[in-house]
């Protein structure tokens, strides 16, 4: 049956792209005129839908899962723009379906914002879900952290096949106790790496406060045992394997354990077995998602973009990259997609930047960032709330140095647009 919503949505998508509009507008239109569009389209997929959600790491983890599954010969639909609201998924579908609304794919792997995932799974129950972590993020949207955990619990409850949980995050791991039906798998860390990934309670605990005894851990399907400069060790099926990694940052490597767990579950369900050597070869080739440790080239030297959006993410970003040897810029916006409440900046310790300082601050909350750095005695260069001239000044002033920019989401998008005028930037649409 031909639904008029598909041709109309495709037309809106084409016009929107010609005018440089947002990628989610066509999805918003089709959601209004045809609320059953997503369920009707995605219900035809042989291996169903996998939802990836959590506070940190959704975009990169989703990208890894997609590339791992594609290495196994599967056709995968995904919302690769990172537009992780339901309208973003609908817009991505409009770009992939034919004029009759048919989608040529075996499985869908979708990154979804925690709150919008609840709306999605009410319409389209997923066969798989991967829940990464629960951390304080966008307090103006989510409120207290236990509310975020409830959102993830709802996603798990709607999942019909396999739920993949982070064993090391107590709020995520506890979700297993509420489930009755889905298979539960875990991904985890070697004990030697646990201090790198403090959970939210540990982040906020007073120094020297007693640590309650940890409950016994369930067995994990995939465990990250070691992180090297350009490789990592993973343990699964009773053996430890080593693979090279293009991804940088220990948090990305932990997300790789999550991606392996979900990919193994999906490929195991199709009945033809899993090519584990192929999975590892694909994992070794995965490059960072746009703006998430993405490395560009400016004046013959690397310029790295590191997305930061909450205390844990900023801490891990600072910890995962060398503090010296780079010119540094920080760009902080407080638009809706970033979260309006920037008080979380005071939960991040910036002492690692003290030696090299920060050359440039920009974004709508640049002066808030400047005040925060002054309290940690971090030297500051220039402050300019306008991103375009600030970026140009940063590049001129650090012409002979590699560069690193820590940025919130909308600041990252603005910086990528400016950088596309002077260097090669992957177009994501």
Tab-separated table of C-alpha atoms in Angstrom:
chain	number	residue	atom	x	y	z
A	1	UNK	CA	0.000	0.000	0.000
A	2	UNK	CA	1.319	3.444	-0.915
A	3	UNK	CA	1.060	5.947	1.933
A	4	UNK	CA	1.076	9.578	0.813
A	5	UNK	CA	3.160	10.466	3.894
A	6	UNK	CA	6.300	8.930	2.356
A	7	UNK	CA	6.340	10.986	-0.878
A	8	UNK	CA	5.416	14.108	1.094
A	9	UNK	CA	8.132	13.426	3.687
A	10	UNK	CA	10.711	12.858	0.971
A	11	UNK	CA	9.711	16.128	-0.671
A	12	UNK	CA	10.074	18.013	2.616
A	13	UNK	CA	13.452	16.351	3.136
A	14	UNK	CA	14.682	17.440	-0.289
A	15	UNK	CA	13.491	21.029	0.151
A	16	UNK	CA	14.947	21.183	3.657
A	17	UNK	CA	18.347	19.998	2.456
A	18	UNK	CA	18.367	22.506	-0.431
A	19	UNK	CA	17.675	25.304	2.044
A	20	UNK	CA	20.250	24.039	4.521
A	21	UNK	CA	17.590	23.141	7.072
A	22	UNK	CA	17.831	20.709	9.976
A	23	UNK	CA	17.909	16.977	9.369
A	24	UNK	CA	14.967	16.267	11.719
A	25	UNK	CA	12.308	18.505	10.111
A	26	UNK	CA	11.044	15.890	7.596
A	27	UNK	CA	10.711	13.393	10.451
A	28	UNK	CA	8.644	15.861	12.461
A	29	UNK	CA	6.314	16.312	9.476
A	30	UNK	CA	5.836	12.589	8.859
A	31	UNK	CA	5.293	11.926	12.592
A	32	UNK	CA	2.435	14.430	12.600
A	33	UNK	CA	0.652	13.155	9.491
A	34	UNK	CA	1.433	9.420	9.818
A	35	UNK	CA	2.130	8.326	13.434
A	36	UNK	CA	2.390	4.661	12.369
A	37	UNK	CA	5.187	5.267	9.861
A	38	UNK	CA	8.104	4.051	11.991
A	39	UNK	CA	6.361	0.995	13.406
A	40	UNK	CA	5.061	-0.046	9.983
A	41	UNK	CA	8.467	0.307	8.357
A	42	UNK	CA	10.695	-1.171	11.055
A	43	UNK	CA	8.437	-4.131	11.826
A	44	UNK	CA	9.456	-5.733	8.511
A	45	UNK	CA	13.132	-6.158	9.466
A	46	UNK	CA	14.162	-9.835	9.866
A	47	UNK	CA	16.409	-9.179	12.887
A	48	UNK	CA	14.327	-6.398	14.357
A	49	UNK	CA	15.462	-3.193	16.036
A	50	UNK	CA	18.325	-2.572	18.472
A	51	UNK	CA	18.197	0.588	20.618
A	52	UNK	CA	21.384	2.123	22.071
A	53	UNK	CA	20.854	4.565	24.937
A	54	UNK	CA	22.499	5.998	28.045
A	55	UNK	CA	24.122	9.236	29.126
A	56	UNK	CA	27.534	9.021	27.455
A	57	UNK	CA	28.844	7.294	24.347
A	58	UNK	CA	25.683	6.605	22.332
A	59	UNK	CA	26.873	7.948	18.983
A	60	UNK	CA	30.273	6.252	18.919
A	61	UNK	CA	28.894	2.962	20.262
A	62	UNK	CA	26.111	2.912	17.679
A	63	UNK	CA	28.666	3.534	14.930
A	64	UNK	CA	30.745	0.608	16.189
A	65	UNK	CA	27.778	-1.758	16.331
A	66	UNK	CA	26.768	-0.826	12.783
A	67	UNK	CA	30.241	-1.419	11.376
A	68	UNK	CA	30.629	-4.701	13.272
A	69	UNK	CA	27.325	-5.997	11.897
A	70	UNK	CA	28.140	-4.857	8.390
A	71	UNK	CA	31.381	-6.832	8.609
A	72	UNK	CA	29.176	-9.905	9.063
A	73	UNK	CA	27.324	-9.238	5.823
A	74	UNK	CA	24.227	-7.664	7.375
A	75	UNK	CA	22.395	-4.679	5.873
A	76	UNK	CA	21.975	-2.173	8.712
A	77	UNK	CA	19.740	0.871	8.946
A	78	UNK	CA	20.855	3.530	11.427
A	79	UNK	CA	20.348	7.215	12.257
A	80	UNK	CA	23.950	8.126	11.542
A	81	UNK	CA	23.496	11.899	11.883
A	82	UNK	CA	23.316	11.505	15.643
A	83	UNK	CA	19.842	13.067	15.624
A	84	UNK	CA	18.637	10.841	18.445
A	85	UNK	CA	15.052	12.006	18.955
A	86	UNK	CA	12.190	10.019	17.396
A	87	UNK	CA	11.802	12.618	14.644
A	88	UNK	CA	15.477	12.112	13.785
A	89	UNK	CA	14.868	8.397	13.302
A	90	UNK	CA	11.814	9.125	11.134
A	91	UNK	CA	13.849	11.576	9.043
A	92	UNK	CA	16.634	9.028	8.571
A	93	UNK	CA	14.044	6.440	7.488
A	94	UNK	CA	12.699	8.819	4.858
A	95	UNK	CA	16.170	8.948	3.348
A	96	UNK	CA	16.371	5.148	3.084
A	97	UNK	CA	12.905	3.845	2.206
A	98	UNK	CA	11.625	3.675	-1.363
A	99	UNK	CA	8.560	5.604	-2.498
A	100	UNK	CA	6.338	2.790	-1.186
A	101	UNK	CA	7.909	3.008	2.253
A	102	UNK	CA	9.901	-0.237	2.005
A	103	UNK	CA	13.253	-0.458	3.824
A	104	UNK	CA	16.002	-2.727	2.454
A	105	UNK	CA	17.756	-3.790	5.656
A	106	UNK	CA	18.203	-6.791	7.950
A	107	UNK	CA	18.332	-4.906	11.227
A	108	UNK	CA	18.056	-1.357	12.580
A	109	UNK	CA	20.559	-0.035	15.130
A	110	UNK	CA	19.320	3.253	16.556
A	111	UNK	CA	20.907	5.745	18.912
A	112	UNK	CA	18.180	7.280	21.047
A	113	UNK	CA	18.126	10.000	23.674
A	114	UNK	CA	17.034	8.528	26.996
A	115	UNK	CA	13.727	10.400	27.173
A	116	UNK	CA	12.819	10.054	23.503
A	117	UNK	CA	13.721	6.362	23.571
A	118	UNK	CA	10.775	5.845	25.917
A	119	UNK	CA	8.405	7.295	23.316
A	120	UNK	CA	10.036	5.219	20.587
A	121	UNK	CA	9.858	1.862	22.367
A	122	UNK	CA	6.196	2.468	23.210
A	123	UNK	CA	5.574	2.545	19.465
A	124	UNK	CA	8.243	0.094	18.289
A	125	UNK	CA	9.267	-2.526	20.888
A	126	UNK	CA	12.933	-3.328	20.165
A	127	UNK	CA	14.287	-6.846	19.976
A	128	UNK	CA	17.589	-5.672	21.514
A	129	UNK	CA	18.703	-2.784	23.676
A	130	UNK	CA	22.122	-1.676	24.900
A	131	UNK	CA	22.157	0.565	27.983
A	132	UNK	CA	25.521	2.227	28.548
A	133	UNK	CA	25.507	4.308	31.729
A	134	UNK	CA	23.580	6.694	33.972
A	135	UNK	CA	25.351	9.959	34.797
A	136	UNK	CA	24.249	13.471	35.683
A	137	UNK	CA	23.508	15.207	32.395
A	138	UNK	CA	21.238	18.082	31.326
A	139	UNK	CA	19.708	18.546	34.759
A	140	UNK	CA	17.204	20.992	33.299
A	141	UNK	CA	15.768	18.147	31.183
A	142	UNK	CA	16.198	14.998	33.260
A	143	UNK	CA	16.270	16.238	36.852
A	144	UNK	CA	17.795	13.775	39.279
A	145	UNK	CA	19.829	10.824	38.114
A	146	UNK	CA	17.349	8.207	39.320
A	147	UNK	CA	14.831	9.614	36.828
A	148	UNK	CA	17.285	8.829	34.028
A	149	UNK	CA	17.666	5.296	35.383
A	150	UNK	CA	13.876	4.897	35.273
A	151	UNK	CA	13.871	5.913	31.613
A	152	UNK	CA	16.442	3.244	30.789
A	153	UNK	CA	14.523	0.684	32.817
A	154	UNK	CA	11.442	1.379	30.692
A	155	UNK	CA	13.461	0.752	27.516
A	156	UNK	CA	14.639	-2.579	28.901
A	157	UNK	CA	11.120	-3.583	29.941
A	158	UNK	CA	9.859	-3.041	26.396
A	159	UNK	CA	12.667	-5.110	24.855
A	160	UNK	CA	11.511	-8.486	23.575
A	161	UNK	CA	14.812	-10.312	23.041
A	162	UNK	CA	18.131	-9.356	24.639
A	163	UNK	CA	19.059	-6.538	27.030
A	164	UNK	CA	22.763	-5.614	27.244
A	165	UNK	CA	23.795	-3.843	30.470
A	166	UNK	CA	26.901	-2.132	31.835
A	167	UNK	CA	27.995	-4.339	34.729
A	168	UNK	CA	30.080	-1.565	36.274
A	169	UNK	CA	27.300	1.027	36.580
A	170	UNK	CA	25.159	0.016	39.564
A	171	UNK	CA	22.060	1.861	38.367
A	172	UNK	CA	22.252	0.148	35.003
A	173	UNK	CA	23.160	-3.292	36.379
A	174	UNK	CA	20.185	-3.180	38.784
A	175	UNK	CA	17.797	-2.968	35.845
A	176	UNK	CA	18.255	-6.737	35.420
A	177	UNK	CA	16.390	-7.297	38.703
A	178	UNK	CA	13.258	-5.676	37.255
A	179	UNK	CA	13.054	-7.753	34.084
A	180	UNK	CA	11.023	-10.843	33.453
A	181	UNK	CA	11.447	-12.281	29.980
A	182	UNK	CA	14.342	-10.745	28.044
A	183	UNK	CA	17.756	-12.391	28.053
A	184	UNK	CA	20.288	-10.230	29.944
A	185	UNK	CA	23.939	-9.907	28.896
A	186	UNK	CA	26.612	-7.729	30.475
A	187	UNK	CA	29.799	-5.981	29.379
A	188	UNK	CA	32.422	-5.118	31.967
A	189	UNK	CA	35.891	-3.946	32.980
A	190	UNK	CA	38.957	-5.555	34.438
A	191	UNK	CA	39.431	-4.500	38.080
A	192	UNK	CA	42.597	-2.611	37.116
A	193	UNK	CA	40.500	-0.201	34.993
A	194	UNK	CA	37.656	0.470	37.408
A	195	UNK	CA	39.159	3.664	38.835
A	196	UNK	CA	39.055	5.227	35.357
A	197	UNK	CA	35.276	4.876	35.257
A	198	UNK	CA	33.855	6.065	38.589
A	199	UNK	CA	30.083	5.839	38.731
A	200	UNK	CA	28.041	8.895	39.638
A	201	UNK	CA	27.973	8.127	43.368
A	202	UNK	CA	31.762	7.802	43.411
A	203	UNK	CA	32.177	11.058	41.488
A	204	UNK	CA	30.153	12.944	44.064
A	205	UNK	CA	31.415	11.229	47.218
A	206	UNK	CA	33.357	13.379	49.664
A	207	UNK	CA	37.102	12.631	49.852
A	208	UNK	CA	37.794	9.940	52.430
A	209	UNK	CA	34.159	8.928	52.786
A	210	UNK	CA	33.599	5.200	53.365
A	211	UNK	CA	32.905	3.116	50.283
A	212	UNK	CA	30.063	0.607	50.709
A	213	UNK	CA	30.934	-2.967	49.775
A	214	UNK	CA	30.229	-3.725	46.129
A	215	UNK	CA	27.691	-6.454	45.375
A	216	UNK	CA	28.857	-9.596	43.635
A	217	UNK	CA	29.227	-8.974	39.922
A	218	UNK	CA	27.491	-11.085	37.296
A	219	UNK	CA	29.593	-12.725	34.622
A	220	UNK	CA	30.108	-10.467	31.607
A	221	UNK	CA	29.836	-11.580	27.990
A	222	UNK	CA	32.721	-9.266	27.023
A	223	UNK	CA	35.299	-7.785	29.424
A	224	UNK	CA	37.793	-5.055	28.579
A	225	UNK	CA	41.038	-6.286	30.161
A	226	UNK	CA	43.685	-3.796	28.947
A	227	UNK	CA	43.924	-0.522	27.038
A	228	UNK	CA	47.142	0.255	25.164
A	229	UNK	CA	48.248	3.262	23.126
A	230	UNK	CA	46.778	1.808	19.925
A	231	UNK	CA	45.374	-1.585	20.899
A	232	UNK	CA	43.257	-3.284	23.539
A	233	UNK	CA	42.579	-6.705	25.073
A	234	UNK	CA	39.052	-8.118	25.290
A	235	UNK	CA	38.001	-11.343	26.961
A	236	UNK	CA	35.044	-13.381	25.758
A	237	UNK	CA	34.214	-17.082	25.371
A	238	UNK	CA	36.940	-17.878	27.901
A	239	UNK	CA	39.817	-16.382	25.875
A	240	UNK	CA	41.576	-13.003	25.701
A	241	UNK	CA	42.114	-11.432	22.271
A	242	UNK	CA	44.149	-8.378	21.269
A	243	UNK	CA	43.080	-6.002	18.532
A	244	UNK	CA	44.381	-2.707	17.193
A	245	UNK	CA	42.191	0.353	17.756
A	246	UNK	CA	41.842	3.557	15.739
A	247	UNK	CA	39.596	4.970	18.439
A	248	UNK	CA	41.319	7.056	21.071
A	249	UNK	CA	40.263	7.530	24.656
A	250	UNK	CA	39.744	4.772	27.181
A	251	UNK	CA	36.016	5.567	27.330
A	252	UNK	CA	35.690	4.725	23.624
A	253	UNK	CA	37.466	1.420	24.174
A	254	UNK	CA	35.062	0.508	26.979
A	255	UNK	CA	32.216	1.305	24.596
A	256	UNK	CA	33.844	-1.151	22.181
A	257	UNK	CA	33.220	-3.923	24.736
A	258	UNK	CA	29.561	-2.873	24.767
A	259	UNK	CA	29.410	-2.877	20.963
A	260	UNK	CA	30.996	-6.339	20.788
A	261	UNK	CA	28.450	-7.704	23.236
A	262	UNK	CA	25.474	-6.415	21.255
A	263	UNK	CA	26.950	-7.422	17.884
A	264	UNK	CA	27.617	-10.954	19.158
A	265	UNK	CA	24.016	-11.216	20.376
A	266	UNK	CA	22.549	-10.071	17.056
A	267	UNK	CA	24.764	-12.199	14.816
A	268	UNK	CA	24.265	-15.213	17.061
A	269	UNK	CA	20.500	-14.910	16.657
A	270	UNK	CA	20.524	-15.209	12.878
A	271	UNK	CA	21.579	-18.863	13.080
A	272	UNK	CA	24.585	-18.751	10.748
A	273	UNK	CA	27.244	-18.137	13.388
A	274	UNK	CA	29.603	-15.236	14.036
A	275	UNK	CA	32.900	-14.572	12.275
A	276	UNK	CA	34.867	-13.403	15.320
A	277	UNK	CA	38.025	-12.659	13.344
A	278	UNK	CA	35.909	-10.457	11.088
A	279	UNK	CA	34.411	-8.676	14.093
A	280	UNK	CA	37.848	-7.835	15.484
A	281	UNK	CA	39.152	-6.735	12.082
A	282	UNK	CA	36.156	-4.411	11.724
A	283	UNK	CA	36.593	-3.069	15.260
A	284	UNK	CA	40.217	-2.213	14.528
A	285	UNK	CA	39.095	-0.016	11.607
A	286	UNK	CA	36.360	1.964	13.349
A	287	UNK	CA	37.134	5.695	13.316
A	288	UNK	CA	35.637	8.142	15.833
A	289	UNK	CA	32.127	9.426	15.204
A	290	UNK	CA	32.013	13.047	14.083
A	291	UNK	CA	33.071	15.403	16.851
A	292	UNK	CA	33.813	12.540	19.282
A	293	UNK	CA	37.604	12.469	19.226
A	294	UNK	CA	37.479	13.246	15.513
A	295	UNK	CA	40.885	14.277	14.147
A	296	UNK	CA	41.054	16.781	11.290
A	297	UNK	CA	44.089	18.319	9.602
A	298	UNK	CA	44.668	22.091	9.710
A	299	UNK	CA	47.920	23.649	8.429
A	300	UNK	CA	49.384	20.150	8.149
A	301	UNK	CA	48.839	19.377	11.857
A	302	UNK	CA	46.065	17.499	13.685
A	303	UNK	CA	43.111	19.289	15.200
A	304	UNK	CA	41.045	17.070	17.494
A	305	UNK	CA	37.430	17.669	18.482
A	306	UNK	CA	36.406	16.241	21.857
A	307	UNK	CA	32.711	16.390	22.754
A	308	UNK	CA	31.993	17.236	26.402
A	309	UNK	CA	28.497	17.461	27.884
A	310	UNK	CA	28.630	16.430	31.533
A	311	UNK	CA	31.175	16.054	34.361
A	312	UNK	CA	32.049	12.441	33.625
A	313	UNK	CA	32.518	13.040	29.906
A	314	UNK	CA	34.745	16.081	30.459
A	315	UNK	CA	36.810	14.272	33.104
A	316	UNK	CA	37.357	11.286	30.826
A	317	UNK	CA	38.172	13.573	27.911
A	318	UNK	CA	40.835	15.355	29.930
A	319	UNK	CA	42.207	12.058	31.231
A	320	UNK	CA	42.289	10.279	27.866
A	321	UNK	CA	44.431	12.783	25.966
A	322	UNK	CA	47.891	14.195	26.792
A	323	UNK	CA	47.579	17.500	28.634
A	324	UNK	CA	50.682	19.109	27.112
A	325	UNK	CA	52.002	19.503	23.595
A	326	UNK	CA	48.695	20.826	22.229
A	327	UNK	CA	47.144	24.246	21.855
A	328	UNK	CA	43.797	24.074	23.635
A	329	UNK	CA	40.444	25.721	23.011
A	330	UNK	CA	37.213	25.194	24.967
A	331	UNK	CA	33.818	26.039	23.433
A	332	UNK	CA	30.783	25.965	25.745
A	333	UNK	CA	27.236	26.640	24.533
A	334	UNK	CA	24.026	26.345	26.534
A	335	UNK	CA	21.482	25.771	23.791
A	336	UNK	CA	18.679	23.242	24.319
A	337	UNK	CA	20.657	20.385	22.772
A	338	UNK	CA	23.565	21.128	25.139
A	339	UNK	CA	21.461	21.491	28.279
A	340	UNK	CA	20.808	24.965	29.691
A	341	UNK	CA	22.225	24.282	33.157
A	342	UNK	CA	26.011	24.678	33.031
A	343	UNK	CA	26.579	24.271	36.775
A	344	UNK	CA	28.120	20.863	36.032
A	345	UNK	CA	31.334	22.609	34.956
A	346	UNK	CA	32.094	23.034	38.668
A	347	UNK	CA	32.149	19.235	39.087
A	348	UNK	CA	35.116	18.919	36.688
A	349	UNK	CA	38.726	19.275	37.815
A	350	UNK	CA	40.823	21.198	35.277
A	351	UNK	CA	44.210	21.054	37.016
A	352	UNK	CA	45.683	18.953	34.167
A	353	UNK	CA	45.388	22.048	31.940
A	354	UNK	CA	47.315	24.209	34.395
A	355	UNK	CA	50.752	23.726	32.802
A	356	UNK	CA	49.793	24.450	29.207
A	357	UNK	CA	46.830	26.729	29.846
A	358	UNK	CA	43.872	27.297	27.544
A	359	UNK	CA	44.557	29.485	24.521
A	360	UNK	CA	40.991	30.351	23.573
A	361	UNK	CA	37.556	30.235	25.196
A	362	UNK	CA	34.383	30.657	23.164
A	363	UNK	CA	30.678	29.899	23.034
A	364	UNK	CA	27.726	31.512	24.752
A	365	UNK	CA	29.051	30.475	28.187
A	366	UNK	CA	32.706	31.313	27.545
A	367	UNK	CA	32.910	33.650	30.531
A	368	UNK	CA	31.421	31.010	32.845
A	369	UNK	CA	34.170	28.675	31.635
A	370	UNK	CA	36.777	31.382	32.200
A	371	UNK	CA	35.645	31.848	35.799
A	372	UNK	CA	35.748	28.108	36.417
A	373	UNK	CA	39.315	27.838	35.056
A	374	UNK	CA	40.470	30.753	37.210
A	375	UNK	CA	39.438	28.821	40.319
A	376	UNK	CA	41.740	25.974	39.198
A	377	UNK	CA	44.576	28.431	38.406
A	378	UNK	CA	44.524	27.546	34.701
A	379	UNK	CA	46.053	30.339	32.556
A	380	UNK	CA	43.635	31.721	29.958
A	381	UNK	CA	44.423	33.380	26.633
A	382	UNK	CA	41.547	35.074	24.807
A	383	UNK	CA	37.800	34.985	25.475
A	384	UNK	CA	35.309	35.589	22.647
A	385	UNK	CA	31.715	34.378	22.767
A	386	UNK	CA	31.465	34.423	18.950
A	387	UNK	CA	32.684	31.018	17.742
A	388	UNK	CA	33.727	31.885	14.173
A	389	UNK	CA	36.252	34.660	14.962
A	390	UNK	CA	37.419	32.816	18.087
A	391	UNK	CA	38.218	29.712	16.046
A	392	UNK	CA	40.022	31.759	13.403
A	393	UNK	CA	42.112	33.496	16.075
A	394	UNK	CA	42.891	30.148	17.737
A	395	UNK	CA	44.125	28.637	14.469
A	396	UNK	CA	46.258	31.703	13.645
A	397	UNK	CA	47.775	31.820	17.100
A	398	UNK	CA	48.652	28.117	17.181
A	399	UNK	CA	49.770	27.740	13.575
A	400	UNK	CA	52.759	25.528	14.400
A	401	UNK	CA	51.083	23.365	17.065
A	402	UNK	CA	48.688	20.442	17.063
A	403	UNK	CA	45.334	21.592	18.403
A	404	UNK	CA	42.568	20.233	20.586
A	405	UNK	CA	39.084	21.658	21.099
A	406	UNK	CA	36.792	20.550	23.928
A	407	UNK	CA	33.255	21.523	22.949
A	408	UNK	CA	29.608	21.047	23.785
A	409	UNK	CA	27.313	19.623	21.115
A	410	UNK	CA	26.036	22.741	19.345
A	411	UNK	CA	29.451	24.385	19.646
A	412	UNK	CA	30.941	21.317	17.948
A	413	UNK	CA	28.483	21.625	15.060
A	414	UNK	CA	29.350	25.304	14.608
A	415	UNK	CA	33.085	24.574	14.737
A	416	UNK	CA	32.766	21.791	12.155
A	417	UNK	CA	30.907	24.170	9.828
A	418	UNK	CA	33.711	26.724	10.124
A	419	UNK	CA	36.424	24.094	9.703
A	420	UNK	CA	34.739	22.789	6.548
A	421	UNK	CA	35.704	26.073	4.903
A	422	UNK	CA	39.424	25.400	5.360
A	423	UNK	CA	39.867	21.609	5.581
A	424	UNK	CA	38.190	18.307	4.740
A	425	UNK	CA	35.338	17.596	7.116
A	426	UNK	CA	33.106	14.546	6.763
A	427	UNK	CA	29.624	15.640	5.719
A	428	UNK	CA	27.002	13.989	7.912
A	429	UNK	CA	23.445	14.450	6.646
